[in-house]
PDB file of C-alpha atoms in Angstrom:
ATOM      1  CA  MET C   1       0.599 120.906  31.234  1.00  0.00           C
ATOM      2  CA  GLY C   2      -1.272 123.738  32.932  1.00  0.00           C
ATOM      3  CA  ASN C   3      -3.731 121.294  34.507  1.00  0.00           C
ATOM      4  CA  MET C   4      -0.876 119.352  36.112  1.00  0.00           C
ATOM      5  CA  LEU C   5       0.244 122.450  37.992  1.00  0.00           C
ATOM      6  CA  ASN C   6      -3.223 122.971  39.463  1.00  0.00           C
ATOM      7  CA  LYS C   7      -3.708 119.343  40.489  1.00  0.00           C
ATOM      8  CA  THR C   8      -4.083 118.827  44.227  1.00  0.00           C
ATOM      9  CA  ILE C   9      -1.576 116.357  45.620  1.00  0.00           C
ATOM     10  CA  PRO C  10      -3.062 114.267  48.448  1.00  0.00           C
ATOM     11  CA  LYS C  11      -1.269 114.513  51.772  1.00  0.00           C
ATOM     12  CA  ILE C  12       0.398 111.290  52.844  1.00  0.00           C
ATOM     13  CA  PHE C  13       1.841 111.407  56.343  1.00  0.00           C
ATOM     14  CA  PHE C  14       4.667 109.204  57.609  1.00  0.00           C
ATOM     15  CA  ILE C  15       4.932 109.125  61.400  1.00  0.00           C
ATOM     16  CA  SER C  16       8.192 108.001  62.960  1.00  0.00           C
ATOM     17  CA  SER C  17       9.052 108.036  66.646  1.00  0.00           C
ATOM     18  CA  LYS C  18      10.453 106.078  69.547  1.00  0.00           C
ATOM     19  CA  TRP C  19       8.441 103.206  70.989  1.00  0.00           C
ATOM     20  CA  ARG C  20       8.022 105.266  74.173  1.00  0.00           C
ATOM     21  CA  ASN C  21       5.556 107.415  72.237  1.00  0.00           C
ATOM     22  CA  LYS C  22       3.506 104.415  71.063  1.00  0.00           C
ATOM     23  CA  GLU C  23       0.185 105.565  72.547  1.00  0.00           C
ATOM     24  CA  LYS C  24       0.616 109.130  71.286  1.00  0.00           C
ATOM     25  CA  VAL C  25       1.535 107.906  67.793  1.00  0.00           C
ATOM     26  CA  GLU C  26      -1.493 105.595  67.754  1.00  0.00           C
ATOM     27  CA  LYS C  27      -3.723 108.528  68.749  1.00  0.00           C
ATOM     28  CA  LEU C  28      -2.222 110.864  66.130  1.00  0.00           C
ATOM     29  CA  THR C  29      -2.519 108.170  63.449  1.00  0.00           C
ATOM     30  CA  LYS C  30      -6.186 107.655  64.287  1.00  0.00           C
ATOM     31  CA  GLU C  31      -6.931 111.393  64.301  1.00  0.00           C
ATOM     32  CA  LEU C  32      -5.272 111.954  60.917  1.00  0.00           C
ATOM     33  CA  ARG C  33      -7.101 108.986  59.412  1.00  0.00           C
ATOM     34  CA  ASN C  34     -10.386 110.329  60.802  1.00  0.00           C
ATOM     35  CA  LEU C  35      -9.629 113.483  58.789  1.00  0.00           C
ATOM     36  CA  ARG C  36      -9.295 111.223  55.711  1.00  0.00           C
ATOM     37  CA  PHE C  37      -5.522 111.496  55.368  1.00  0.00           C
ATOM     38  CA  GLU C  38      -3.389 108.538  54.355  1.00  0.00           C
ATOM     39  CA  VAL C  39      -0.994 107.681  57.182  1.00  0.00           C
ATOM     40  CA  ILE C  40       2.035 105.413  57.306  1.00  0.00           C
ATOM     41  CA  SER C  41       3.010 104.645  60.901  1.00  0.00           C
ATOM     42  CA  PHE C  42       6.246 102.941  61.874  1.00  0.00           C
ATOM     43  CA  LEU C  43       4.183 101.001  64.417  1.00  0.00           C
ATOM     44  CA  GLU C  44       2.404  99.209  61.582  1.00  0.00           C
ATOM     45  CA  TYR C  45       5.486  97.868  59.808  1.00  0.00           C
ATOM     46  CA  PRO C  46       5.192  94.092  59.283  1.00  0.00           C
ATOM     47  CA  ILE C  47       8.466  93.628  61.186  1.00  0.00           C
ATOM     48  CA  ASN C  48       6.867  95.264  64.245  1.00  0.00           C
ATOM     49  CA  LYS C  49       3.771  93.028  64.388  1.00  0.00           C
ATOM     50  CA  ASP C  50       5.041  91.124  67.451  1.00  0.00           C
ATOM     51  CA  VAL C  51       6.812  94.031  69.152  1.00  0.00           C
ATOM     52  CA  ILE C  52       3.664  96.187  69.050  1.00  0.00           C
ATOM     53  CA  LYS C  53       2.068  93.853  71.614  1.00  0.00           C
ATOM     54  CA  LYS C  54       4.894  94.329  74.133  1.00  0.00           C
ATOM     55  CA  ASP C  55       5.595  97.015  76.716  1.00  0.00           C
ATOM     56  CA  PRO C  56       7.062 100.062  74.907  1.00  0.00           C
ATOM     57  CA  GLU C  57       9.382 100.982  77.779  1.00  0.00           C
ATOM     58  CA  GLU C  58      10.857  97.474  77.954  1.00  0.00           C
ATOM     59  CA  GLU C  59      11.367  97.408  74.183  1.00  0.00           C
ATOM     60  CA  MET C  60      13.119 100.803  74.321  1.00  0.00           C
ATOM     61  CA  ARG C  61      15.469  99.546  77.042  1.00  0.00           C
ATOM     62  CA  LYS C  62      16.409  96.580  74.823  1.00  0.00           C
ATOM     63  CA  TRP C  63      16.807  98.827  71.774  1.00  0.00           C
ATOM     64  CA  GLU C  64      18.993 101.361  73.598  1.00  0.00           C
ATOM     65  CA  ALA C  65      21.166  98.599  75.088  1.00  0.00           C
ATOM     66  CA  MET C  66      21.876  97.121  71.642  1.00  0.00           C
ATOM     67  CA  THR C  67      25.605  96.949  70.919  1.00  0.00           C
ATOM     68  CA  ASP C  68      25.518  95.322  67.478  1.00  0.00           C
ATOM     69  CA  TRP C  69      23.172  97.798  65.773  1.00  0.00           C
ATOM     70  CA  GLU C  70      25.377  98.147  62.683  1.00  0.00           C
ATOM     71  CA  GLY C  71      25.095  94.442  61.865  1.00  0.00           C
ATOM     72  CA  ASN C  72      21.664  93.811  63.356  1.00  0.00           C
ATOM     73  CA  GLU C  73      19.210  92.376  60.817  1.00  0.00           C
ATOM     74  CA  ARG C  74      16.177  93.945  62.517  1.00  0.00           C
ATOM     75  CA  VAL C  75      17.784  97.400  62.344  1.00  0.00           C
ATOM     76  CA  LYS C  76      18.476  96.873  58.632  1.00  0.00           C
ATOM     77  CA  GLN C  77      14.874  95.825  57.972  1.00  0.00           C
ATOM     78  CA  ILE C  78      13.487  98.816  59.878  1.00  0.00           C
ATOM     79  CA  ALA C  79      15.805 101.148  57.936  1.00  0.00           C
ATOM     80  CA  GLN C  80      14.509  99.645  54.678  1.00  0.00           C
ATOM     81  CA  GLU C  81      10.900 100.169  55.797  1.00  0.00           C
ATOM     82  CA  ASP C  82      11.704 103.765  56.792  1.00  0.00           C
ATOM     83  CA  LYS C  83      13.274 104.401  53.400  1.00  0.00           C
ATOM     84  CA  LYS C  84      10.219 103.002  51.578  1.00  0.00           C
ATOM     85  CA  SER C  85       7.888 105.048  53.774  1.00  0.00           C
ATOM     86  CA  ILE C  86       9.827 108.280  53.262  1.00  0.00           C
ATOM     87  CA  ASN C  87       9.772 107.783  49.508  1.00  0.00           C
ATOM     88  CA  ARG C  88       5.987 107.165  49.525  1.00  0.00           C
ATOM     89  CA  THR C  89       5.108 110.194  51.603  1.00  0.00           C
ATOM     90  CA  ASN C  90       5.118 113.933  51.154  1.00  0.00           C
ATOM     91  CA  THR C  91       4.920 114.859  54.842  1.00  0.00           C
ATOM     92  CA  LEU C  92       7.134 113.439  57.602  1.00  0.00           C
ATOM     93  CA  ILE C  93       6.104 113.709  61.225  1.00  0.00           C
ATOM     94  CA  LEU C  94       9.019 112.939  63.520  1.00  0.00           C
ATOM     95  CA  TYR C  95       7.242 112.639  66.848  1.00  0.00           C
ATOM     96  CA  ILE C  96       9.884 113.492  69.442  1.00  0.00           C
ATOM     97  CA  PHE C  97       7.690 114.638  72.333  1.00  0.00           C
ATOM     98  CA  GLY C  98       9.509 114.171  75.609  1.00  0.00           C
ATOM     99  CA  THR C  99      12.525 112.445  74.087  1.00  0.00           C
ATOM    100  CA  VAL C 100      14.987 115.252  73.312  1.00  0.00           C
ATOM    101  CA  PRO C 101      16.503 118.313  75.006  1.00  0.00           C
ATOM    102  CA  LYS C 102      14.489 121.542  74.924  1.00  0.00           C
ATOM    103  CA  LYS C 103      16.728 123.272  72.374  1.00  0.00           C
ATOM    104  CA  VAL C 104      15.629 121.481  69.236  1.00  0.00           C
ATOM    105  CA  GLY C 105      14.642 123.225  66.046  1.00  0.00           C
ATOM    106  CA  LEU C 106      11.588 122.068  64.167  1.00  0.00           C
ATOM    107  CA  GLY C 107      11.280 122.382  60.439  1.00  0.00           C
ATOM    108  CA  ARG C 108       9.465 121.159  57.375  1.00  0.00           C
ATOM    109  CA  CYS C 109      11.021 118.710  54.971  1.00  0.00           C
ATOM    110  CA  GLU C 110       9.751 118.219  51.450  1.00  0.00           C
ATOM    111  CA  ASN C 111      10.459 114.814  49.931  1.00  0.00           C
ATOM    112  CA  LYS C 112      12.208 115.112  46.593  1.00  0.00           C
ATOM    113  CA  GLY C 113      12.764 111.370  46.226  1.00  0.00           C
ATOM    114  CA  PHE C 114      16.444 111.584  47.129  1.00  0.00           C
ATOM    115  CA  LEU C 115      16.529 108.240  48.911  1.00  0.00           C
ATOM    116  CA  GLY C 116      16.124 106.236  45.734  1.00  0.00           C
TER     117      GLY C 116
END
């Protein structure tokens, strides 16, 4: 049992953000992978394979104008992907650069597997 306590747990990053930050998230993902970290990026979800090719600002306008988000199948699928990603990772990066008011606290969250 003593060896288990000394075992190094590999860092697995999950990056989530708004589409407006697409280029910054792509850059961060690349930099972390160059450092040999495993990275899960919301941009790489299978459900986003077509959206990734489109203009991020236009996609954000559509997303923010959505009125049926509670019953929207795409929203449900993205939430499921987020849940899977959170449960696979031990480090969440919520990239909010330029998208929130200045008075926002930043913190560290440790995944304890609470999302089932």
